[in-house]
Coordinates of C-alpha atoms and ligand atoms in Angstrom, one line a residue:
M1244 CA 3.3 32.8 -2.6
I1245 CA 5.0 31.9 0.8
E1246 CA 6.4 34.9 2.9
R1247 CA 9.4 34.4 4.3
R1248 CA 8.4 35.4 7.8
D1249 CA 5.5 32.2 7.1
I1250 CA 9.6 29.8 6.6
D1251 CA 11.7 31.3 9.5
K1252 CA 8.4 30.7 12.2
E1253 CA 8.6 26.9 10.7
F1254 CA 12.0 26.8 11.9
Y1255 CA 11.4 27.3 15.0
M1256 CA 8.4 25.2 15.0
T1257 CA 8.8 22.2 16.9
T1258 CA 6.0 19.4 15.4
T1259 CA 3.6 17.2 16.6
T1260 CA 0.8 15.6 15.4
I1261 CA -1.2 15.0 18.6
P1262 CA -4.0 17.1 18.2
P1263 CA -4.3 19.9 21.0
K1264 CA -5.8 19.9 25.2
G1265 CA -7.2 21.1 27.2
P1266 CA -8.6 24.5 26.1
R1267 CA -11.1 23.8 24.0
I1268 CA -11.0 23.9 19.4
P1269 CA -13.7 26.3 18.4
A1270 CA -15.1 24.3 15.7
A1271 CA -13.9 27.5 14.0
A1272 CA -13.7 26.7 10.5
T1273 CA -14.9 23.5 9.6
A1274 CA -18.5 24.7 11.8
G1275 CA -21.8 24.7 9.7
V1276 CA -19.7 23.1 6.8
H1277 CA -22.0 20.3 7.4
T1278 CA -23.0 19.1 10.9
T1279 CA -25.9 17.2 10.2
P1280 CA -25.2 13.6 12.3
A1281 CA -25.7 10.3 10.2
A1282 CA -29.3 8.8 9.3
N1283 CA -28.7 5.2 10.0
P1284 CA -29.7 4.0 13.3
H1285 CA -27.1 1.5 13.9
V1286 CA -23.9 4.4 12.6
R1287 CA -26.2 6.8 15.1
K1288 CA -26.2 3.9 18.4
W1289 CA -21.9 3.1 17.3
I1290 CA -21.2 7.1 17.2
E1291 CA -22.7 7.5 20.6
E1292 CA -21.1 4.6 22.3
C1293 CA -18.0 6.0 21.0
V1294 CA -18.7 9.8 22.6
E1295 CA -19.6 8.3 25.4
L1296 CA -16.1 5.9 25.3
C1297 CA -14.2 8.8 24.3
K1298 CA -16.0 11.8 25.6
P1299 CA -14.9 14.6 23.0
D1300 CA -15.7 18.5 22.9
N1301 CA -17.0 19.0 19.3
I1302 CA -17.7 15.8 16.8
Y1303 CA -17.2 17.1 13.2
Y1304 CA -19.5 14.8 10.3
C1305 CA -17.3 15.3 7.2
N1306 CA -19.1 15.7 4.2
G1307 CA -16.5 15.2 1.3
S1308 CA -17.3 18.9 -0.1
P1309 CA -14.3 20.8 -2.2
E1310 CA -15.5 23.2 0.4
E1311 CA -14.9 21.7 3.4
R1312 CA -11.2 20.3 3.0
Q1313 CA -9.5 23.9 2.0
A1314 CA -11.9 24.6 5.7
L1315 CA -9.9 21.2 6.9
F1316 CA -6.6 22.6 5.4
E1317 CA -6.8 26.5 6.4
Q1318 CA -7.4 24.8 10.9
G1319 CA -4.6 22.6 9.6
V1320 CA -2.4 25.5 8.6
S1321 CA -4.2 27.7 12.2
D1322 CA -3.0 24.9 14.1
G1323 CA 0.7 23.5 13.3
T1324 CA -1.2 20.0 12.1
F1325 CA 0.5 21.0 8.3
T1326 CA 2.9 24.3 6.5
R1327 CA 0.3 25.1 3.6
L1328 CA 3.8 25.3 0.6
N1329 CA 4.1 27.1 -2.4
Q1330 CA 1.1 28.0 -3.6
K1331 CA 2.6 28.5 -7.1
K1332 CA 4.9 25.9 -7.7
L1333 CA 2.6 23.5 -5.9
P1334 CA -1.3 24.8 -5.9
G1335 CA -3.6 23.1 -3.4
S1336 CA -0.8 21.4 -1.3
Y1337 CA 0.5 21.1 2.2
L1338 CA 3.4 19.7 4.5
H1339 CA 3.1 17.9 7.8
R1340 CA 5.5 16.0 9.6
S1341 CA 5.0 13.2 12.7
N1342 CA 6.3 12.4 14.6
P1343 CA 9.3 11.3 15.0
N1344 CA 8.3 8.3 16.6
D1345 CA 5.4 7.8 14.0
V1346 CA 6.6 7.4 11.1
A1347 CA 6.6 3.5 9.6
R1348 CA 3.9 0.9 10.1
S1349 CA 3.7 -0.5 13.6
E1350 CA 3.9 -4.4 12.6
H1351 CA 5.4 -5.7 15.9
Q1352 CA 1.9 -3.5 18.1
T1353 CA -0.4 -4.9 15.4
F1354 CA -3.0 -7.8 15.9
I1355 CA -5.7 -10.0 15.0
C1356 CA -8.7 -9.9 17.7
T1357 CA -10.2 -12.9 17.9
P1358 CA -11.5 -15.9 20.3
S1359 CA -8.9 -18.4 19.1
A1360 CA -4.9 -18.5 18.3
D1361 CA -5.2 -20.3 15.8
M1362 CA -7.9 -18.0 14.2
A1363 CA -4.7 -15.8 13.5
G1364 CA -2.3 -18.4 13.3
V1365 CA 1.8 -18.1 13.6
T1366 CA 1.3 -14.4 11.0
N1367 CA 0.3 -12.5 13.2
N1368 CA 0.2 -11.4 16.2
W1369 CA -2.9 -12.3 18.2
L1370 CA -4.9 -10.7 21.1
E1371 CA -8.0 -12.1 22.7
T1372 CA -10.7 -10.5 21.5
K1373 CA -11.7 -9.1 25.2
A1374 CA -8.4 -9.2 26.4
A1375 CA -8.3 -6.8 23.9
Y1376 CA -10.9 -4.5 24.2
N1377 CA -9.9 -4.4 28.1
K1378 CA -6.6 -3.6 26.7
L1379 CA -7.8 -0.4 24.4
R1380 CA -10.8 0.9 26.8
P1381 CA -8.5 2.5 29.7
L1382 CA -6.5 4.0 27.0
L1383 CA -9.7 5.2 24.7
D1384 CA -11.8 6.7 27.8
G1385 CA -11.7 10.5 27.3
C1386 CA -8.9 10.5 25.1
M1387 CA -11.3 13.3 22.3
R1388 CA -11.3 15.1 25.8
G1389 CA -10.9 18.7 24.6
R1390 CA -10.4 17.7 20.5
T1391 CA -12.9 17.2 18.0
M1392 CA -14.2 13.6 16.6
Y1393 CA -13.9 13.9 13.2
V1394 CA -16.7 11.3 12.3
I1395 CA -15.6 9.5 8.6
P1396 CA -17.5 7.9 6.1
F1397 CA -15.8 6.7 3.4
V1398 CA -16.0 3.9 0.9
M1399 CA -14.0 1.6 -0.6
G1400 CA -13.9 0.5 -4.0
P1401 CA -16.0 2.6 -6.9
I1402 CA -19.5 3.9 -6.0
G1403 CA -21.7 1.0 -7.2
S1404 CA -19.0 -2.1 -7.2
P1405 CA -20.8 -5.6 -5.1
L1406 CA -17.7 -5.3 -4.4
A1407 CA -17.8 -1.6 -2.3
R1408 CA -17.8 -2.3 1.5
V1409 CA -18.5 1.6 3.7
G1410 CA -17.0 2.2 6.6
V1411 CA -17.2 4.8 8.9
E1412 CA -13.7 6.4 11.8
L1413 CA -14.4 7.8 14.0
S1414 CA -10.0 10.1 15.0
D1415 CA -9.4 13.0 17.0
S1416 CA -6.5 13.7 13.5
L1417 CA -7.6 16.4 11.3
Y1418 CA -4.8 14.5 9.5
V1419 CA -6.2 11.4 9.4
A1420 CA -9.9 13.2 8.4
V1421 CA -7.7 15.1 5.4
S1422 CA -6.2 12.3 3.9
M1423 CA -8.5 10.4 4.0
G1424 CA -10.9 12.5 2.0
I1425 CA -7.9 12.0 -0.4
M1426 CA -7.2 7.9 0.2
T1427 CA -11.0 7.4 -0.2
R1428 CA -14.3 7.6 -1.2
M1429 CA -15.1 9.8 1.7
G1430 CA -18.0 12.0 2.8
D1431 CA -21.8 11.8 1.8
V1432 CA -21.7 9.6 -1.1
A1433 CA -20.9 7.1 2.1
W1434 CA -23.7 7.2 3.7
R1435 CA -25.5 7.2 0.6
Q1436 CA -23.9 4.0 -0.5
L1437 CA -24.6 2.3 3.2
G1438 CA -28.5 3.5 3.2
D1439 CA -30.3 1.4 6.3
S1440 CA -27.5 -1.4 6.8
D1441 CA -25.0 -2.3 8.8
D1442 CA -23.0 -3.6 7.6
F1443 CA -20.3 -1.2 7.8
T1444 CA -16.4 -1.6 9.4
K1445 CA -16.4 0.6 12.7
C1446 CA -13.2 1.8 12.4
L1447 CA -12.0 3.8 16.3
H1448 CA -8.9 6.0 16.2
S1449 CA -7.0 8.4 18.5
I1450 CA -3.6 9.5 18.6
L1451 CA -3.9 10.1 22.3
D1452 CA -0.4 11.3 23.1
C1453 CA 1.7 9.3 20.0
N1454 CA 3.8 7.5 22.7
P1455 CA 4.9 4.6 20.5
D1456 CA 4.2 3.3 24.3
R1457 CA 1.0 3.4 24.4
R1458 CA 0.6 2.2 20.7
Y1459 CA -1.8 -0.8 19.1
I1460 CA -3.8 -1.4 16.1
C1461 CA -6.2 -3.8 17.3
H1462 CA -7.9 -5.3 13.9
F1463 CA -11.9 -7.2 15.0
P1464 CA -12.6 -9.2 12.1
L1465 CA -15.5 -10.8 13.8
D1466 CA -16.9 -8.1 15.0
N1467 CA -16.1 -6.3 11.6
T1468 CA -14.9 -3.1 13.9
I1469 CA -10.4 -0.9 14.4
W1470 CA -9.5 0.1 17.2
S1471 CA -6.3 2.1 16.7
V1472 CA -4.5 4.1 19.0
G1473 CA -1.2 6.3 19.5
S1474 CA 0.0 6.3 15.8
G1475 CA -1.1 9.0 13.2
Y1476 CA 0.7 7.5 10.3
G1477 CA -0.8 6.3 7.0
G1478 CA -0.5 2.4 7.9
N1479 CA -1.3 2.8 10.9
A1480 CA -4.2 5.6 11.1
L1481 CA -6.3 6.0 7.4
L1482 CA -7.7 2.2 8.4
G1483 CA -9.2 1.8 5.5
K1484 CA -6.0 1.2 3.5
K1485 CA -4.2 -1.4 5.0
C1486 CA -6.7 -2.2 8.1
L1487 CA -9.6 -2.1 6.4
A1488 CA -8.5 -2.9 2.9
L1489 CA -6.4 -5.7 3.6
R1490 CA -6.7 -6.9 6.8
I1491 CA -10.3 -6.9 7.9
A1492 CA -11.5 -7.9 3.6
S1493 CA -9.1 -11.0 3.5
F1494 CA -10.5 -12.3 5.9
L1495 CA -14.0 -11.7 4.5
G1496 CA -12.3 -12.7 0.8
H1497 CA -11.8 -15.3 2.7
Q1498 CA -14.8 -16.5 4.1
Q1499 CA -17.5 -14.9 0.9
G1500 CA -14.5 -16.2 -2.1
W1501 CA -12.8 -13.6 -3.2
M1502 CA -9.4 -12.5 -2.8
A1503 CA -8.1 -8.5 -1.4
E1504 CA -4.1 -8.6 -2.1
H1505 CA -1.3 -6.2 -1.6
M1506 CA -0.9 -5.3 -5.5
L1507 CA -0.9 -3.3 -8.2
L1508 CA -3.0 -3.1 -10.4
M1509 CA -1.4 -1.5 -14.8
G1510 CA -3.8 -1.7 -18.0
A1511 CA -1.3 -2.4 -20.8
T1512 CA -2.5 -1.3 -24.4
A1513 CA -0.6 -2.7 -26.9
P1514 CA 0.0 -0.9 -30.8
G1515 CA -3.3 -2.1 -32.3
G1516 CA -5.3 -1.4 -29.2
E1517 CA -5.0 -5.7 -27.0
K1518 CA -5.9 -3.8 -23.6
T1519 CA -4.4 -6.6 -21.1
Y1520 CA -5.1 -6.0 -17.1
V1521 CA -1.4 -6.7 -15.3
A1522 CA -1.8 -7.5 -11.6
G1523 CA 1.2 -6.7 -9.0
A1524 CA 2.5 -7.5 -5.7
F1525 CA 5.6 -6.1 -4.0
P1526 CA 6.7 -6.3 -0.6
S1527 CA 6.5 -2.0 0.8
S1528 CA 8.6 0.1 -0.8
C1529 CA 10.3 -2.1 -3.9
G1530 CA 8.7 -0.3 -7.2
K1531 CA 4.9 -1.2 -6.8
T1532 CA 3.7 3.0 -7.3
N1533 CA 7.1 3.6 -10.2
F1534 CA 6.0 0.1 -12.2
A1535 CA 2.1 1.0 -12.2
M1536 CA 2.7 3.9 -12.7
L1537 CA 5.8 3.2 -15.5
I1538 CA 5.8 5.1 -19.1
P1539 CA 7.4 2.6 -21.3
P1540 CA 10.2 3.8 -23.1
E1541 CA 10.4 6.8 -26.3
K1542 CA 10.2 3.2 -28.5
Y1543 CA 7.9 1.7 -27.3
Q1544 CA 5.7 4.7 -27.1
K1545 CA 5.8 5.4 -30.8
Q1546 CA 6.0 2.3 -31.2
G1547 CA 1.7 2.2 -29.4
W1548 CA 2.5 0.3 -26.2
R1549 CA 0.7 2.9 -22.9
I1550 CA 0.7 2.2 -19.7
T1551 CA -2.6 3.0 -17.9
T1552 CA -2.6 3.0 -13.9
V1553 CA -5.8 1.1 -12.2
G1554 CA -3.6 0.9 -8.3
D1555 CA -0.2 1.2 -6.9
D1556 CA -1.0 -0.7 -4.1
I1557 CA -3.9 -3.2 -3.3
V1558 CA -6.8 -5.3 -4.9
W1559 CA -10.0 -6.5 -4.7
M1560 CA -10.0 -9.3 -7.1
W1561 CA -13.5 -12.3 -6.9
I1562 CA -14.5 -14.9 -10.1
D1563 CA -17.1 -13.2 -12.5
E1564 CA -20.2 -15.6 -13.2
K1565 CA -20.5 -14.8 -16.6
T1566 CA -16.7 -15.3 -17.8
G1567 CA -14.8 -17.6 -14.8
R1568 CA -12.4 -14.8 -14.4
L1569 CA -10.2 -13.1 -12.1
R1570 CA -12.0 -9.8 -12.3
A1571 CA -10.5 -6.9 -10.0
I1572 CA -11.0 -3.4 -8.5
N1573 CA -8.8 -0.9 -6.8
P1574 CA -10.4 0.2 -3.2
E1575 CA -8.7 3.8 -2.7
A1576 CA -8.4 6.8 -4.3
G1577 CA -6.0 7.8 -3.8
Y1578 CA -2.1 7.5 -3.4
F1579 CA 0.2 7.1 0.0
G1580 CA 3.3 6.6 -1.7
V1581 CA 7.8 7.1 -1.2
V1582 CA 9.0 10.2 -2.2
P1583 CA 12.8 9.3 -2.3
G1584 CA 14.3 8.3 -4.7
T1585 CA 11.1 10.1 -6.6
N1586 CA 11.8 12.3 -10.0
E1587 CA 10.9 13.6 -13.6
R1588 CA 13.1 10.7 -14.8
T1589 CA 12.3 7.6 -12.2
N1590 CA 8.6 8.7 -12.5
P1591 CA 7.5 11.7 -14.2
N1592 CA 4.3 10.6 -13.7
A1593 CA 4.3 10.4 -9.6
M1594 CA 5.6 14.0 -10.1
A1595 CA 3.0 15.1 -12.0
A1596 CA 0.2 13.9 -9.6
M1597 CA 2.1 15.4 -6.4
G1598 CA 2.0 18.3 -8.8
H1599 CA -1.5 20.1 -6.6
D1600 CA -3.6 18.2 -3.9
T1601 CA -0.4 16.7 -2.3
I1602 CA -0.1 16.4 0.7
F1603 CA 3.9 15.7 1.6
T1604 CA 4.3 14.4 4.8
N1605 CA 8.1 14.9 6.2
V1606 CA 9.7 15.4 3.8
A1607 CA 11.8 18.6 3.2
L1608 CA 11.0 22.3 3.0
L1609 CA 13.0 24.8 0.5
P1610 CA 13.2 28.3 1.8
D1611 CA 10.4 29.7 -1.2
G1612 CA 7.6 27.4 -0.2
D1613 CA 8.7 24.7 -2.2
V1614 CA 9.0 20.7 -0.7
W1615 CA 12.8 18.1 -1.4
W1616 CA 14.2 14.3 -1.0
E1617 CA 16.6 12.8 -1.1
G1618 CA 16.6 12.1 -4.9
K1619 CA 14.7 14.4 -6.1
T1620 CA 17.3 16.5 -7.9
K1621 CA 21.1 15.4 -8.6
Q1622 CA 21.9 18.3 -5.9
P1623 CA 21.2 19.4 -3.5
P1624 CA 20.1 22.3 -1.9
P1625 CA 22.1 24.5 0.3
R1626 CA 19.9 24.8 2.9
C1627 CA 16.9 24.1 3.9
I1628 CA 14.3 22.3 7.2
D1629 CA 14.5 18.9 7.2
W1630 CA 11.7 16.4 8.1
M1631 CA 12.4 17.3 11.8
G1632 CA 11.8 21.0 11.5
K1633 CA 15.2 21.3 12.3
E1634 CA 17.2 23.6 9.6
W1635 CA 20.0 21.7 7.2
T1636 CA 22.3 22.2 4.8
P1637 CA 24.3 18.4 2.9
A1638 CA 26.6 18.7 5.9
S1639 CA 24.7 18.3 8.7
G1640 CA 25.4 14.7 7.9
T1641 CA 21.2 13.6 8.1
K1642 CA 18.7 12.9 6.1
A1643 CA 16.8 15.8 5.1
A1644 CA 13.4 14.0 3.7
H1645 CA 13.2 10.5 6.3
P1646 CA 13.3 7.4 4.1
N1647 CA 9.7 6.7 4.9
S1648 CA 8.2 10.4 3.7
R1649 CA 5.6 10.5 2.1
F1650 CA 2.7 11.7 -0.7
T1651 CA -0.8 11.4 -0.3
A1652 CA -2.3 12.4 -3.7
P1653 CA -5.6 11.7 -5.2
A1654 CA -5.0 8.7 -8.2
N1655 CA -6.9 10.7 -10.7
N1656 CA -4.0 13.8 -10.3
N1657 CA -1.9 11.0 -12.5
P1658 CA -1.5 11.9 -16.0
A1659 CA -2.4 7.4 -16.5
I1660 CA -4.6 7.1 -15.4
D1661 CA -6.5 4.0 -16.1
P1662 CA -10.1 5.3 -17.6
A1663 CA -11.2 1.7 -16.6
W1664 CA -10.2 2.6 -12.8
D1665 CA -13.4 3.7 -11.3
D1666 CA -15.8 1.6 -13.1
P1667 CA -17.9 -0.6 -11.0
A1668 CA -17.0 -3.5 -12.8
G1669 CA -13.4 -4.2 -12.6
V1670 CA -11.4 -5.1 -15.2
E1671 CA -9.9 -9.0 -15.6
V1672 CA -7.1 -10.0 -14.8
A1673 CA -5.0 -11.6 -17.5
A1674 CA -1.2 -11.5 -15.4
I1675 CA -0.4 -11.7 -11.5
V1676 CA 3.4 -10.9 -11.5
F1677 CA 5.4 -11.4 -8.3
G1678 CA 8.5 -8.7 -7.5
G1679 CA 10.9 -8.3 -5.0
R1680 CA 14.4 -6.2 -3.8
R1681 CA 16.8 -9.6 -4.4
S1682 CA 19.9 -8.1 -4.6
R1683 CA 21.6 -12.1 -5.5
S1684 CA 20.5 -15.6 -6.4
I1685 CA 17.0 -14.4 -7.9
P1686 CA 16.2 -13.8 -11.6
L1687 CA 15.0 -11.0 -13.8
V1688 CA 11.7 -12.6 -14.8
Y1689 CA 9.9 -16.4 -14.8
Q1690 CA 7.4 -18.2 -15.2
A1691 CA 4.6 -20.1 -13.1
F1692 CA 4.2 -24.2 -14.8
N1693 CA 1.0 -23.8 -13.9
W1694 CA -1.6 -21.7 -10.3
L1695 CA -0.2 -24.5 -8.2
H1696 CA 3.5 -23.9 -8.8
G1697 CA 2.6 -20.0 -9.1
V1698 CA 0.9 -19.8 -5.8
Y1699 CA 3.7 -21.4 -4.1
M1700 CA 5.6 -19.0 -5.7
G1701 CA 4.1 -16.3 -3.6
A1702 CA 4.0 -17.9 -0.7
T1703 CA 8.2 -17.8 -0.7
L1704 CA 8.7 -14.6 -2.0
G1705 CA 11.5 -13.5 -0.4
S1706 CA 12.8 -9.7 -0.2
E1707 CA 15.0 -6.8 1.9
T1708 CA 12.9 -4.7 4.0
T1709 CA 13.5 -1.5 3.3
A1710 CA 11.8 1.9 5.4
A1711 CA 8.4 1.3 4.7
A1712 CA 7.7 -0.8 7.9
T1713 CA 9.8 0.0 11.8
G1714 CA 12.8 -3.4 11.6
Q1715 CA 16.3 -3.2 11.0
V1716 CA 16.1 -2.1 7.1
G1717 CA 18.3 -4.8 4.5
V1718 CA 17.6 -8.1 6.1
V1719 CA 15.8 -10.8 3.3
R1720 CA 11.7 -11.6 4.6
R1721 CA 9.6 -14.5 3.7
D1722 CA 6.8 -11.9 2.3
P1723 CA 4.5 -14.4 0.5
M1724 CA 2.0 -12.3 -1.5
A1725 CA 3.7 -9.9 0.2
M1726 CA 1.3 -9.9 2.5
L1727 CA 2.5 -11.4 5.5
P1728 CA 1.9 -8.3 7.4
F1729 CA -2.1 -8.4 5.7
I1730 CA -3.6 -11.3 5.9
G1731 CA -6.0 -11.1 8.0
Y1732 CA -6.5 -14.4 9.5
N1733 CA -4.9 -18.3 10.0
V1734 CA -2.1 -18.0 6.7
R1735 CA -2.8 -21.5 5.9
D1736 CA -6.7 -20.7 4.8
Y1737 CA -5.2 -17.9 3.2
F1738 CA -2.5 -20.4 1.1
V1739 CA -5.5 -23.2 1.1
H1740 CA -8.3 -20.3 -0.3
W1741 CA -5.5 -18.9 -2.8
M1742 CA -5.0 -22.6 -4.3
R1743 CA -8.5 -23.3 -4.1
M1744 CA -10.3 -20.0 -5.6
R1745 CA -8.3 -22.7 -9.5
K1746 CA -11.1 -24.1 -8.9
R1747 CA -13.5 -22.0 -10.4
M1748 CA -11.8 -20.4 -12.6
V1749 CA -12.5 -21.1 -16.0
D1750 CA -8.9 -19.7 -17.2
C1751 CA -7.2 -18.2 -14.3
P1752 CA -4.2 -15.4 -15.5
R1753 CA -1.0 -16.2 -15.2
I1754 CA 1.2 -15.8 -13.4
F1755 CA 5.3 -14.4 -13.5
H1756 CA 8.7 -13.8 -10.7
V1757 CA 10.0 -10.5 -11.6
N1758 CA 13.1 -9.0 -10.2
W1759 CA 14.2 -5.1 -10.8
F1760 CA 17.1 -5.6 -8.1
R1761 CA 19.9 -8.2 -8.9
K1762 CA 23.1 -6.4 -8.5
D1763 CA 26.9 -7.5 -9.3
A1764 CA 29.5 -8.8 -7.2
E1765 CA 30.6 -4.9 -7.1
G1766 CA 27.1 -4.6 -6.2
N1767 CA 26.4 -2.8 -9.3
Y1768 CA 22.7 -2.9 -10.5
L1769 CA 22.2 -5.7 -13.6
W1770 CA 19.1 -4.0 -15.1
P1771 CA 18.3 -0.5 -15.7
G1772 CA 14.7 -0.7 -14.5
Y1773 CA 11.8 2.0 -14.4
G1774 CA 10.7 3.0 -17.6
E1775 CA 12.9 -0.4 -18.9
N1776 CA 10.5 -3.2 -17.3
M1777 CA 8.6 -1.9 -20.4
R1778 CA 10.8 -5.2 -22.0
V1779 CA 10.0 -7.8 -19.1
L1780 CA 6.4 -5.8 -19.5
K1781 CA 5.8 -7.6 -22.4
W1782 CA 6.8 -10.7 -22.7
I1783 CA 5.2 -11.4 -19.7
I1784 CA 1.8 -10.3 -21.7
D1785 CA 3.1 -12.4 -24.7
R1786 CA 3.5 -15.5 -22.5
S1787 CA 0.0 -14.5 -20.8
H1788 CA -1.4 -14.5 -24.3
G1789 CA 0.4 -17.6 -25.0
R1790 CA 2.3 -16.1 -27.4
A1791 CA 6.0 -15.2 -26.0
Y1792 CA 8.7 -18.2 -26.2
A1793 CA 10.4 -19.5 -23.0
K1794 CA 12.8 -21.9 -22.3
E1795 CA 11.8 -24.6 -19.9
T1796 CA 14.5 -24.0 -16.6
M1797 CA 14.4 -25.5 -12.3
L1798 CA 12.6 -22.6 -11.6
G1799 CA 9.8 -22.1 -13.6
W1800 CA 8.9 -21.0 -17.5
M1801 CA 12.1 -18.7 -18.9
P1802 CA 12.9 -16.9 -21.6
K1803 CA 16.1 -17.3 -23.5
A1804 CA 18.5 -13.7 -24.5
G1805 CA 16.3 -13.5 -27.6
D1806 CA 12.8 -13.8 -26.1
V1807 CA 13.2 -10.6 -24.7
D1808 CA 13.9 -7.5 -26.6
L1809 CA 16.8 -6.0 -26.0
D1810 CA 16.7 -3.2 -28.2
G1811 CA 18.8 0.1 -27.9
L1812 CA 19.6 -1.3 -24.4
N1813 CA 23.5 -1.7 -24.7
M1814 CA 22.9 -5.0 -22.8
S1815 CA 24.5 -8.3 -24.4
A1816 CA 22.8 -11.9 -24.5
A1817 CA 25.5 -13.3 -21.6
Q1818 CA 24.9 -9.6 -19.7
F1819 CA 21.0 -11.3 -20.6
E1820 CA 22.0 -14.3 -19.9
A1821 CA 24.0 -13.4 -16.7
L1822 CA 20.6 -11.6 -15.3
Q1823 CA 18.5 -15.1 -15.6
A1824 CA 20.9 -17.4 -14.5
V1825 CA 20.1 -19.3 -11.8
D1826 CA 23.2 -20.7 -9.3
V1827 CA 21.9 -24.6 -8.2
D1828 CA 23.7 -24.2 -4.6
E1829 CA 22.8 -20.1 -4.0
F1830 CA 19.0 -21.7 -4.8
K1831 CA 20.1 -24.6 -1.9
A1832 CA 20.7 -21.8 0.0
E1833 CA 17.7 -19.9 -1.0
I1834 CA 15.3 -23.1 -1.0
L1835 CA 16.4 -23.6 2.6
S1836 CA 15.7 -20.5 3.1
Q1837 CA 13.1 -20.3 2.1
E1838 CA 12.1 -23.2 5.1
E1839 CA 11.8 -20.1 8.0
L1840 CA 8.0 -19.5 7.6
F1841 CA 7.0 -23.8 6.2
L1842 CA 8.5 -24.5 9.9
K1843 CA 6.5 -22.1 11.2
L1844 CA 3.5 -23.5 9.7
A1845 CA 4.9 -27.4 10.2
G1846 CA 1.3 -29.5 10.5
D1847 CA 0.1 -27.1 8.9
L1848 CA 1.6 -26.4 5.8
P1849 CA -1.5 -27.8 3.3
K1850 CA -0.1 -30.7 1.1
E1851 CA 0.0 -29.2 -2.5
F1852 CA 3.1 -27.0 -0.6
I1853 CA 5.3 -29.7 0.2
F1854 CA 4.6 -31.4 -3.4
Q1855 CA 5.3 -28.4 -4.3
R1856 CA 8.6 -28.2 -2.9
E1857 CA 10.0 -31.7 -3.3
L1858 CA 9.3 -30.5 -6.8
L1859 CA 11.9 -28.3 -7.1
I1860 CA 14.0 -30.2 -4.6
A1861 CA 13.6 -32.9 -8.0
R1862 CA 14.5 -30.4 -10.3
V1863 CA 17.2 -28.5 -8.6
Ligands
LIG3282 O1 1.7 1.2 4.9 S1 1.3 2.6 4.6 O2 -0.4 2.1 3.3 O3 1.2 3.3 5.2 C1 2.4 2.5 3.6 C2 3.0 0.9 2.3 O4 3.5 0.3 3.0 O5 2.6 0.5 1.5
LIG3283 MN1 2.1 -1.5 0.6

């Protein structure tokens, strides 16, 4: 239990994630737990080079044991990285406050570094390889003086999976070391998976002085290398996640014939036991975690429906040689989910997942050492300490938790984890769902006519922006396959790769588009969302198995009011038709706005897309 005075101390504590400089940090609590350097000669050589560059005072090799995690938390509490939370309410859980200038991914400072600009393509920031190394090397030179370099070996993907990949991250951030321990299979297990191979992603990270002017997230796909400086934020600093598992992996997948996608992966068990796996691509903070952890309405539960989570953010997919069908794994081992808006009603599984052994970042701290965020309870607390460490009351007129505040929790904290989530063989994907946050024009659900049409649908995906990335919130941004910030190579080649995958499949997943966020003229949501999305999911599953009815429309196959179960929803057939309606003029404007990305690709647009566009216009 947290003592009152500990909390009060928090009132006045300034916020920083910058590791201490100057006084030498004793390896303290972590010393002696495990300090054996990597045996792999390729790893050793690379670490030596990085040590020579960064000049850390200490080097600590993470082994991934529970004792180590505890010791790192203790150290983090003593150096101010973490605040211990109420251990009765939230056992094993801690609060971290980031620098207020460092609360989301920094897309404009994220680069693909290749010899030619064409390799990176129009959707990426590009730096020439040598120029990028030369820009970052002086920043890294001596950056870990007075600090500890954490050596963080990790595996992305279930151990033993043919797709699993090893990375080693060298970081001067304790927060990163502990977070990587949750988000990946971290520690000695990675050395065993790597063996003597030189096939590992070299991830070098320093928070420097956490200055946005010196913030660069650089990917060198040809060198299997990532250099990230100036930020401690998840997507910028936990290099196994977006940097490796999406940007570097998508590049490798293109070369090697598999796919790395920004998708959730869920299992749906029907009454009688039929199991269907569905993958879904939604731009950041469009409810992907909620959908992946969906709890069916009571009626469905009684019938025997059950939803289980394989992953909530990233999938790697390949074609099974025996069946010719698409299989998938979740390369991660934890969730890095948005907390605002999450509560027992919107996502009970996420609430349970963050009930223990969780890191909360940038949420509010309650006087009893519990945490709070907007939307956790209807009534805000009378007082708390906000995400910046300042005293807060409802009258403050500011948010107590940052809109992009997050929880970091191990995957198997989720009570609805899928039994196959850790299976090296992965699961077979029956359907792919694309979705965006669109208050107007776009229907609740429709199905692509075929794979090519589905790829076009994914390529033209649009969504209103949210707080997950820095920049303006609420404007429609084209976000192909929800991968715009994560495609590690030329988007033209990425689209072609998607289309070519079909040629090698015997049967392909069916492709759908959903929009949970359509509003009426008064700004009210037309669809209840959350658990009720089960009704749409059931139609998707039935369509994937060739069972449900649909009508042909200009956008694709659509359910009629009777095809999606509305029983118990208090929604009339007419209201459902309004939710599915397509206004021709509005949709013409939509087609024009889809051009935005295609214009950038001018001359490079795959010819199949030109056909798809012509067909769409003809239908409209
Ligand atoms: O990029 S993060 O992984 O930090 C969060 C997200 O946008 O999904
Ligand atoms: Mn994401």
